[in-house]
Amino acid sequence: MNPQNAAADPEVSCFLTANAGSGKTSTLVNRVARLLLRGAKPEHILCVTYTKAAAAEMQGRLYERLGGWAVAEDEKLADQLRAIDENPDDLATARALFAKALETPGGLKIQTIHAFCEKLLRRFPLEAGLSPSFQVLDDLIARDLAQKALEGLLTLPEGAHRDHLIRTLKAQKFEQLLSQFIYQHDRIREALDTLLAAAEHNGLSFSGYLFKRLDLDPPMTPEQVVDAFADGLNWDVMPEMARSLATINTKGNQSLSETLLRLSEARKNGEPFDFETLHAVFYTAKGEPRKDLCSSKSAQADRDTLERWREPLAEAVEKRKAAETALNTLYTLRLFEDFSVIYQDLKRRTGALDFQDLISRAKRLLSGATMSQWVLFKMDGGLEHVLVDEGQDTSGDQWDIIDALVDDFFSGAGAPIFQARIDRTIFAVGDEKQSIYGFQGAKPDLFLGKRQYYQTRAERAGKRFVVPQLVQSWRSLPQVLGFVDSAFDAPDLSEALNFTAERILHDARRSERPATVELWPPIYPLPVPDLGESDDEDIAPVDASGAAPAKRLAQQLAFHIAQDIKQGRSVIDKGSRQARPMHAGDVLILVRKRDALFEHIIRELKQAGVPVSGADRLKLSDHIAFQDLRALMRVCLQAGDSLSLAAVLRSPLCDLSEDDLFTLTRDEKASLWQALNRLAEDNPRFSEAQNFIGWALSEAPQRTAFDFLGLVLNRRDGAGRTQRQRFVTRLGVECEDVLDETLNLALKGEGVGAIGLIDFLNLCEFNASEIKREQEEGGDRVRVMTVHGSKGLEAPWVILPMAPGFKSTRNDDLLLMSDEGDLLVSARGKDGDPEAVSALKSARALREAKEGLRLFYVALTRARDRLTLCGYRGSRAANGPFPDWYDLAQDGFDRLPREAVVGVELDTVVEFGAPKAPSEKWEPVFGSAGASKNAHEPSEKTELLLFGERAPLMTAEAQAAQIQTGLPTFISAAPTPDPEADVVWRAVSQLSDEDRSAEDRAPSPLAEQKGQGRFGRGLKIHKLFEILPALPVADRDDVAARWLKRQPDLDDAQRDEIRQAVMGVLTDARFADAFGPDSRPEVALAGQVGVNARGEAVFMSGRIDRLVIGPERVLVIDYKSNRPAPDSAEEAAADYQRQMAGYVALLRQIYPDKSVEAALLWTDGPKLTPLSEALVNLRLSEIRGH
């Protein structure tokens, strides 16, 4: 049995470790399919995934598998069942699974843990102590509530601990601490609960336990530590020592004498002890011990006395650090408790839960002694099989929920009343080497611990339990995986990845051709040019930024990508397994964070003409499109804000140039808005900009932020382009997401009271919304993203540009936590930290360094055919426990067999520079194909290291042949006519083309229309006739004016003309019956009006504008806005007459006992023109073809 089938065996519980690309998703799908084949009910299976995308992918693949079984031929289906170790005779069962899965109420349970918890709580809200109508907070509302909680925190009347922290931490660090309360709230709560439990276990108060944890027993404040030290000094010898030192005529001894005398006098007078002054005697300003306390050998006795004080002083220094840390931690946690109480109260009052609440509430519900068994039983009769994806990234609380769900599987309790065909099982798949979400609470060692826990429980219960490994890779070619194994072939690296010193090995199953693994030489900073006496002194430093290593690396990458696409470098197609020319979508560029290198790469790819999808995540407030709209709103609130107005004028909203701005700002006495108004008369560009700004100023006061932004983006310029189109034209398609998210933010803002422009701008001040842009395989653009975002993705060519000296942003956290639950505050920096805090920092650094190695592993294993490693050097070198990524790559090449690595000249378009230190020089390694005799002799040329082979270029003929064979056959096949398509439903206005001119025919709805046109005017009139008659008479005119005001394609004159036309009809007493209580708007109508001369049924469909149904008469009315209006219905267009005749024919069938009449209501006049009986019958005979 192969490892995949062993792991998918539905009768055994399993914890599967799967290397990257080894087919874990296929194994999950196979296991669920085999469970269903063995009789497990779909509603009794739960599959927990890490992301929504993973859930959607797995569900899609499962339905594809089951759907394929439903229609497969017998022989093919039998082979497929045999391939997964199932009975090939179970054909009927396999074919029925697709329908069975579709018919399962609620569908298959393949969902994220948060989605599962939400569904659970909605089913059992009362048992969980929740309102049945609770809502789940999205990020925006959660941040808004957290911000309100912080504001409430700062206004608490009792705040001694808060005030102490403000004094101790200063403003900037205090703000850092408060922000940490928000983004690490759940982890702080978990650590605090751990500390409280530990204190209770040791029979201590929380403060007592905290001080004891810092070796302060009994607890002492910093002042008490200083006082205790002072009391231990021999004050009696201090005056004599000072006088002795005063006799030695040196500057150092004189200063020391004065210090000792001052301390002695202060002690004698009962003044507080100046600890810092004495500390300065023994230590320098940098905290280093002074070597010579006395500068004369004659003062040996005094020197010995002072040296005896050094050790107690050092102890006091450490104790004071510990006491300050304990006190700051205690006060911080009290402040956190205050914040948490306010935050929870705000959520409770709004009836809302955040994502962590879903987890904690579900955990409490499933762990309760009285309610859990009832809940578990009522969950569709109980769960029998639980599958966990990405087990290495599952947090402790999430595992607690899974534990509660499967606890009975190994105890025998809670077994279903009707015995299942197979034992209840748990299945988890993960790879500790790919655990990269530590900042979200993931602990890779927890996955290993859970594996041991369930294995032990299964053995005790006599259940089968397996722990297979999938080392075979179906994604990458052998050279890619060979390099990965070499890069981590060191005991400390292996231990960091998979918690064992054993070598990491992969078994590549692909063999189409050799892969390409290349390491480029690093790019070094260039010397800063000497500007001398240059006249361009202000500009030269800006121009010199082009020499930045990150920019040069991006230029080099863009050149090579464009070159390989143009030359037709081949890749192996994933579907056909045949070579084809590469395209932009085959390239995946991975960076560690979205920094300057990230931006340079996207910019340079665009400059090189390479299609690129843009950033995988966009921070809304950082995007220029959002900033432009924000500037516009600021101008609308204050037209004199010249800075914001300048931003608007330069934006796509007005599209003025820099020269235009210089022209507007020549008059220094006038504001920018005044200058624009003055110059608009003589300059068409200024005039258009002034009209737009003036329009915005008039609209903004009466609009919500959402309405205003919608109007702005839909407003058309003189050329008929909307502002949205102008943004996209100038900033690219990615700004579409930004514009949409800005509108979403404004709409969500209304839910938290941010309705007007001022409220929305305030909301934007602390909004940190990010747009996640899905960049899955299959597009034709280069994808540039972080390694975290690439989890689960792959590409034929992966490029890993590496920046030096990575520094985690979490190093700035003041509140430090360990995996074991320690929690301390670092307030003074590294020099002021006690040993316990330093230990926490060191542990955090090691933990993050190990996660950095796992991140490097994830990046390398995304590549299928080609892996390019490159980077640049900077002034900041790596100082962590492991080498940086570029050094790891170099070490990996050094460990490869020398004959397998060759040096290849690299085409360059930038200067690579040279290292400052000789020891850093680039040393290409050559094998048999190299030109150098000495493997470590630096080459004069710019060369890269190559492991494997370069993919060949495809000839023009081969590319053409590949494109030809790639076309599906249906492209050239004629469509098969449908013999049964005899009946055509048509609108009554289109029953005959006779007498219809081209201008009478309706325009295509897809055609771009400039302005409103006559059809746009008519549609708006129809809409007003639909909504106004239902309103009180007194409100109609105002509602019409406000509705028309929201139509961006109308000017004021057009709005007024339409309003008067509509109100002229509604206020005319002649038409009172048409809009009375017996009338109905927009009535849909369809049916058969007769049989034509060929014996074919004639069907019609339409929508009546107004239908009046009286006791004896039915009147059908259609609005017409043509100008000028005809005097009689006989003079109206034939289409209109046929339309009304068709309505009459259908209504006579519905109301055979009533008189049915038709009339056209013209807004020009207004006038009502009834159709005579003779005219109706004439047009009906035309329709029927008689």
PDB file of C-alpha atoms in Angstrom, residues 40-175:
ATOM      1  CA  ALA A  40     -20.275   7.261   6.460  1.00  0.00           C
ATOM      2  CA  LYS A  41     -23.025   9.862   6.207  1.00  0.00           C
ATOM      3  CA  PRO A  42     -21.936  13.218   4.767  1.00  0.00           C
ATOM      4  CA  GLU A  43     -23.466  15.113   7.684  1.00  0.00           C
ATOM      5  CA  HIS A  44     -21.297  13.121  10.125  1.00  0.00           C
ATOM      6  CA  ILE A  45     -18.015  14.243   8.509  1.00  0.00           C
ATOM      7  CA  LEU A  46     -16.290  17.488   9.432  1.00  0.00           C
ATOM      8  CA  CYS A  47     -13.245  18.779   7.578  1.00  0.00           C
ATOM      9  CA  VAL A  48     -11.527  21.816   9.124  1.00  0.00           C
ATOM     10  CA  THR A  49      -9.313  23.884   6.833  1.00  0.00           C
ATOM     11  CA  TYR A  50      -7.057  26.836   7.616  1.00  0.00           C
ATOM     12  CA  THR A  51      -8.418  29.293   5.036  1.00  0.00           C
ATOM     13  CA  LYS A  52     -11.631  29.839   3.096  1.00  0.00           C
ATOM     14  CA  ALA A  53      -9.696  29.408  -0.139  1.00  0.00           C
ATOM     15  CA  ALA A  54      -8.462  25.995   1.001  1.00  0.00           C
ATOM     16  CA  ALA A  55     -12.006  24.984   1.948  1.00  0.00           C
ATOM     17  CA  ALA A  56     -13.332  26.071  -1.445  1.00  0.00           C
ATOM     18  CA  GLU A  57     -10.543  24.242  -3.278  1.00  0.00           C
ATOM     19  CA  MET A  58     -11.054  21.027  -1.344  1.00  0.00           C
ATOM     20  CA  GLN A  59     -14.820  21.123  -1.759  1.00  0.00           C
ATOM     21  CA  GLY A  60     -14.454  21.773  -5.471  1.00  0.00           C
ATOM     22  CA  ARG A  61     -12.021  18.898  -5.917  1.00  0.00           C
ATOM     23  CA  LEU A  62     -14.239  16.534  -3.919  1.00  0.00           C
ATOM     24  CA  TYR A  63     -17.337  17.387  -5.944  1.00  0.00           C
ATOM     25  CA  GLU A  64     -15.284  17.028  -9.123  1.00  0.00           C
ATOM     26  CA  ARG A  65     -14.188  13.575  -7.986  1.00  0.00           C
ATOM     27  CA  LEU A  66     -17.692  12.432  -7.019  1.00  0.00           C
ATOM     28  CA  GLY A  67     -19.219  14.008 -10.140  1.00  0.00           C
ATOM     29  CA  GLY A  68     -16.696  12.199 -12.304  1.00  0.00           C
ATOM     30  CA  TRP A  69     -17.618   8.913 -10.659  1.00  0.00           C
ATOM     31  CA  ALA A  70     -21.303   9.538 -11.344  1.00  0.00           C
ATOM     32  CA  VAL A  71     -20.809   9.617 -15.127  1.00  0.00           C
ATOM     33  CA  ALA A  72     -17.696   7.461 -15.607  1.00  0.00           C
ATOM     34  CA  GLU A  73     -17.832   4.275 -17.642  1.00  0.00           C
ATOM     35  CA  ASP A  74     -17.729   1.017 -15.680  1.00  0.00           C
ATOM     36  CA  GLU A  75     -14.178   0.076 -16.561  1.00  0.00           C
ATOM     37  CA  LYS A  76     -12.762   3.540 -15.901  1.00  0.00           C
ATOM     38  CA  LEU A  77     -14.619   3.860 -12.584  1.00  0.00           C
ATOM     39  CA  ALA A  78     -13.443   0.419 -11.478  1.00  0.00           C
ATOM     40  CA  ASP A  79      -9.846   1.442 -12.193  1.00  0.00           C
ATOM     41  CA  GLN A  80     -10.269   4.617 -10.171  1.00  0.00           C
ATOM     42  CA  LEU A  81     -11.680   2.711  -7.192  1.00  0.00           C
ATOM     43  CA  ARG A  82      -8.901   0.159  -7.438  1.00  0.00           C
ATOM     44  CA  ALA A  83      -6.308   2.972  -7.446  1.00  0.00           C
ATOM     45  CA  ILE A  84      -7.469   4.151  -4.002  1.00  0.00           C
ATOM     46  CA  ASP A  85      -7.660   0.625  -2.578  1.00  0.00           C
ATOM     47  CA  GLU A  86     -11.446   0.393  -2.720  1.00  0.00           C
ATOM     48  CA  ASN A  87     -13.614  -2.436  -4.041  1.00  0.00           C
ATOM     49  CA  PRO A  88     -13.936  -2.065  -7.836  1.00  0.00           C
ATOM     50  CA  ASP A  89     -17.335  -3.758  -7.669  1.00  0.00           C
ATOM     51  CA  ASP A  90     -18.891  -0.875  -5.669  1.00  0.00           C
ATOM     52  CA  LEU A  91     -19.820   0.962  -8.848  1.00  0.00           C
ATOM     53  CA  ALA A  92     -23.422   1.708  -7.904  1.00  0.00           C
ATOM     54  CA  THR A  93     -22.413   3.037  -4.503  1.00  0.00           C
ATOM     55  CA  ALA A  94     -19.737   5.285  -6.029  1.00  0.00           C
ATOM     56  CA  ARG A  95     -22.118   6.699  -8.634  1.00  0.00           C
ATOM     57  CA  ALA A  96     -24.720   7.558  -5.997  1.00  0.00           C
ATOM     58  CA  LEU A  97     -22.300   9.568  -3.802  1.00  0.00           C
ATOM     59  CA  PHE A  98     -22.488  12.757  -5.855  1.00  0.00           C
ATOM     60  CA  ALA A  99     -26.257  13.051  -5.458  1.00  0.00           C
ATOM     61  CA  LYS A 100     -25.980  12.014  -1.806  1.00  0.00           C
ATOM     62  CA  ALA A 101     -23.483  14.800  -1.127  1.00  0.00           C
ATOM     63  CA  LEU A 102     -25.598  17.388  -2.948  1.00  0.00           C
ATOM     64  CA  GLU A 103     -28.734  16.383  -1.053  1.00  0.00           C
ATOM     65  CA  THR A 104     -27.075  16.664   2.366  1.00  0.00           C
ATOM     66  CA  PRO A 105     -28.751  19.512   4.304  1.00  0.00           C
ATOM     67  CA  GLY A 106     -26.269  22.372   4.507  1.00  0.00           C
ATOM     68  CA  GLY A 107     -23.840  20.564   2.224  1.00  0.00           C
ATOM     69  CA  LEU A 108     -20.603  18.862   3.173  1.00  0.00           C
ATOM     70  CA  LYS A 109     -18.962  20.332   6.271  1.00  0.00           C
ATOM     71  CA  ILE A 110     -15.710  21.559   4.721  1.00  0.00           C
ATOM     72  CA  GLN A 111     -15.043  24.881   6.420  1.00  0.00           C
ATOM     73  CA  THR A 112     -12.636  26.944   8.461  1.00  0.00           C
ATOM     74  CA  ILE A 113     -12.604  26.571  12.228  1.00  0.00           C
ATOM     75  CA  HIS A 114     -14.140  30.038  12.576  1.00  0.00           C
ATOM     76  CA  ALA A 115     -16.965  29.182  10.179  1.00  0.00           C
ATOM     77  CA  PHE A 116     -17.629  25.961  12.097  1.00  0.00           C
ATOM     78  CA  CYS A 117     -17.700  27.820  15.424  1.00  0.00           C
ATOM     79  CA  GLU A 118     -20.053  30.483  14.103  1.00  0.00           C
ATOM     80  CA  LYS A 119     -22.444  27.846  12.768  1.00  0.00           C
ATOM     81  CA  LEU A 120     -22.273  25.979  16.077  1.00  0.00           C
ATOM     82  CA  LEU A 121     -23.040  29.090  18.129  1.00  0.00           C
ATOM     83  CA  ARG A 122     -25.904  30.087  15.844  1.00  0.00           C
ATOM     84  CA  ARG A 123     -27.438  26.672  16.355  1.00  0.00           C
ATOM     85  CA  PHE A 124     -27.001  26.744  20.140  1.00  0.00           C
ATOM     86  CA  PRO A 125     -27.034  30.456  21.077  1.00  0.00           C
ATOM     87  CA  LEU A 126     -28.909  30.087  24.358  1.00  0.00           C
ATOM     88  CA  GLU A 127     -26.702  27.226  25.517  1.00  0.00           C
ATOM     89  CA  ALA A 128     -23.694  29.446  24.758  1.00  0.00           C
ATOM     90  CA  GLY A 129     -25.208  32.417  26.598  1.00  0.00           C
ATOM     91  CA  LEU A 130     -25.600  34.503  23.434  1.00  0.00           C
ATOM     92  CA  SER A 131     -28.323  36.449  21.720  1.00  0.00           C
ATOM     93  CA  PRO A 132     -29.751  34.400  18.827  1.00  0.00           C
ATOM     94  CA  SER A 133     -29.216  37.415  16.568  1.00  0.00           C
ATOM     95  CA  PHE A 134     -25.564  38.032  17.390  1.00  0.00           C
ATOM     96  CA  GLN A 135     -23.367  39.429  14.642  1.00  0.00           C
ATOM     97  CA  VAL A 136     -19.740  38.702  13.835  1.00  0.00           C
ATOM     98  CA  LEU A 137     -17.575  41.805  13.753  1.00  0.00           C
ATOM     99  CA  ASP A 138     -15.575  42.456  10.648  1.00  0.00           C
ATOM    100  CA  ASP A 139     -12.161  44.040  10.999  1.00  0.00           C
ATOM    101  CA  LEU A 140     -13.360  47.602  10.517  1.00  0.00           C
ATOM    102  CA  ILE A 141     -16.049  47.538  13.200  1.00  0.00           C
ATOM    103  CA  ALA A 142     -13.787  45.596  15.565  1.00  0.00           C
ATOM    104  CA  ARG A 143     -11.082  48.247  15.183  1.00  0.00           C
ATOM    105  CA  ASP A 144     -13.649  50.983  15.733  1.00  0.00           C
ATOM    106  CA  LEU A 145     -14.831  49.337  18.949  1.00  0.00           C
ATOM    107  CA  ALA A 146     -11.227  48.839  20.081  1.00  0.00           C
ATOM    108  CA  GLN A 147     -10.516  52.517  19.405  1.00  0.00           C
ATOM    109  CA  LYS A 148     -13.539  53.499  21.483  1.00  0.00           C
ATOM    110  CA  ALA A 149     -12.319  51.196  24.249  1.00  0.00           C
ATOM    111  CA  LEU A 150      -8.941  52.967  24.230  1.00  0.00           C
ATOM    112  CA  GLU A 151     -10.669  56.336  24.433  1.00  0.00           C
ATOM    113  CA  GLY A 152     -12.685  55.082  27.372  1.00  0.00           C
ATOM    114  CA  LEU A 153      -9.506  53.782  28.970  1.00  0.00           C
ATOM    115  CA  LEU A 154      -7.883  57.200  28.911  1.00  0.00           C
ATOM    116  CA  THR A 155     -10.894  58.836  30.546  1.00  0.00           C
ATOM    117  CA  LEU A 156     -11.233  56.484  33.515  1.00  0.00           C
ATOM    118  CA  PRO A 157     -11.332  58.503  36.740  1.00  0.00           C
ATOM    119  CA  GLU A 158      -9.222  55.997  38.676  1.00  0.00           C
ATOM    120  CA  GLY A 159      -6.002  55.623  36.761  1.00  0.00           C
ATOM    121  CA  ALA A 160      -2.930  55.538  39.021  1.00  0.00           C
ATOM    122  CA  HIS A 161      -1.513  52.566  37.104  1.00  0.00           C
ATOM    123  CA  ARG A 162      -2.271  54.311  33.811  1.00  0.00           C
ATOM    124  CA  ASP A 163      -0.609  57.546  34.924  1.00  0.00           C
ATOM    125  CA  HIS A 164       2.442  55.630  36.180  1.00  0.00           C
ATOM    126  CA  LEU A 165       2.884  53.980  32.779  1.00  0.00           C
ATOM    127  CA  ILE A 166       2.511  57.284  30.941  1.00  0.00           C
ATOM    128  CA  ARG A 167       5.273  58.773  33.087  1.00  0.00           C
ATOM    129  CA  THR A 168       7.505  55.715  32.769  1.00  0.00           C
ATOM    130  CA  LEU A 169       7.041  54.853  29.107  1.00  0.00           C
ATOM    131  CA  LYS A 170       6.619  58.327  27.650  1.00  0.00           C
ATOM    132  CA  ALA A 171       4.072  59.066  24.923  1.00  0.00           C
ATOM    133  CA  GLN A 172       5.435  57.016  22.013  1.00  0.00           C
ATOM    134  CA  LYS A 173       6.021  53.801  23.931  1.00  0.00           C
ATOM    135  CA  PHE A 174       2.693  54.162  25.727  1.00  0.00           C
ATOM    136  CA  GLU A 175       0.939  54.354  22.350  1.00  0.00           C
TER     137      GLU A 175
END
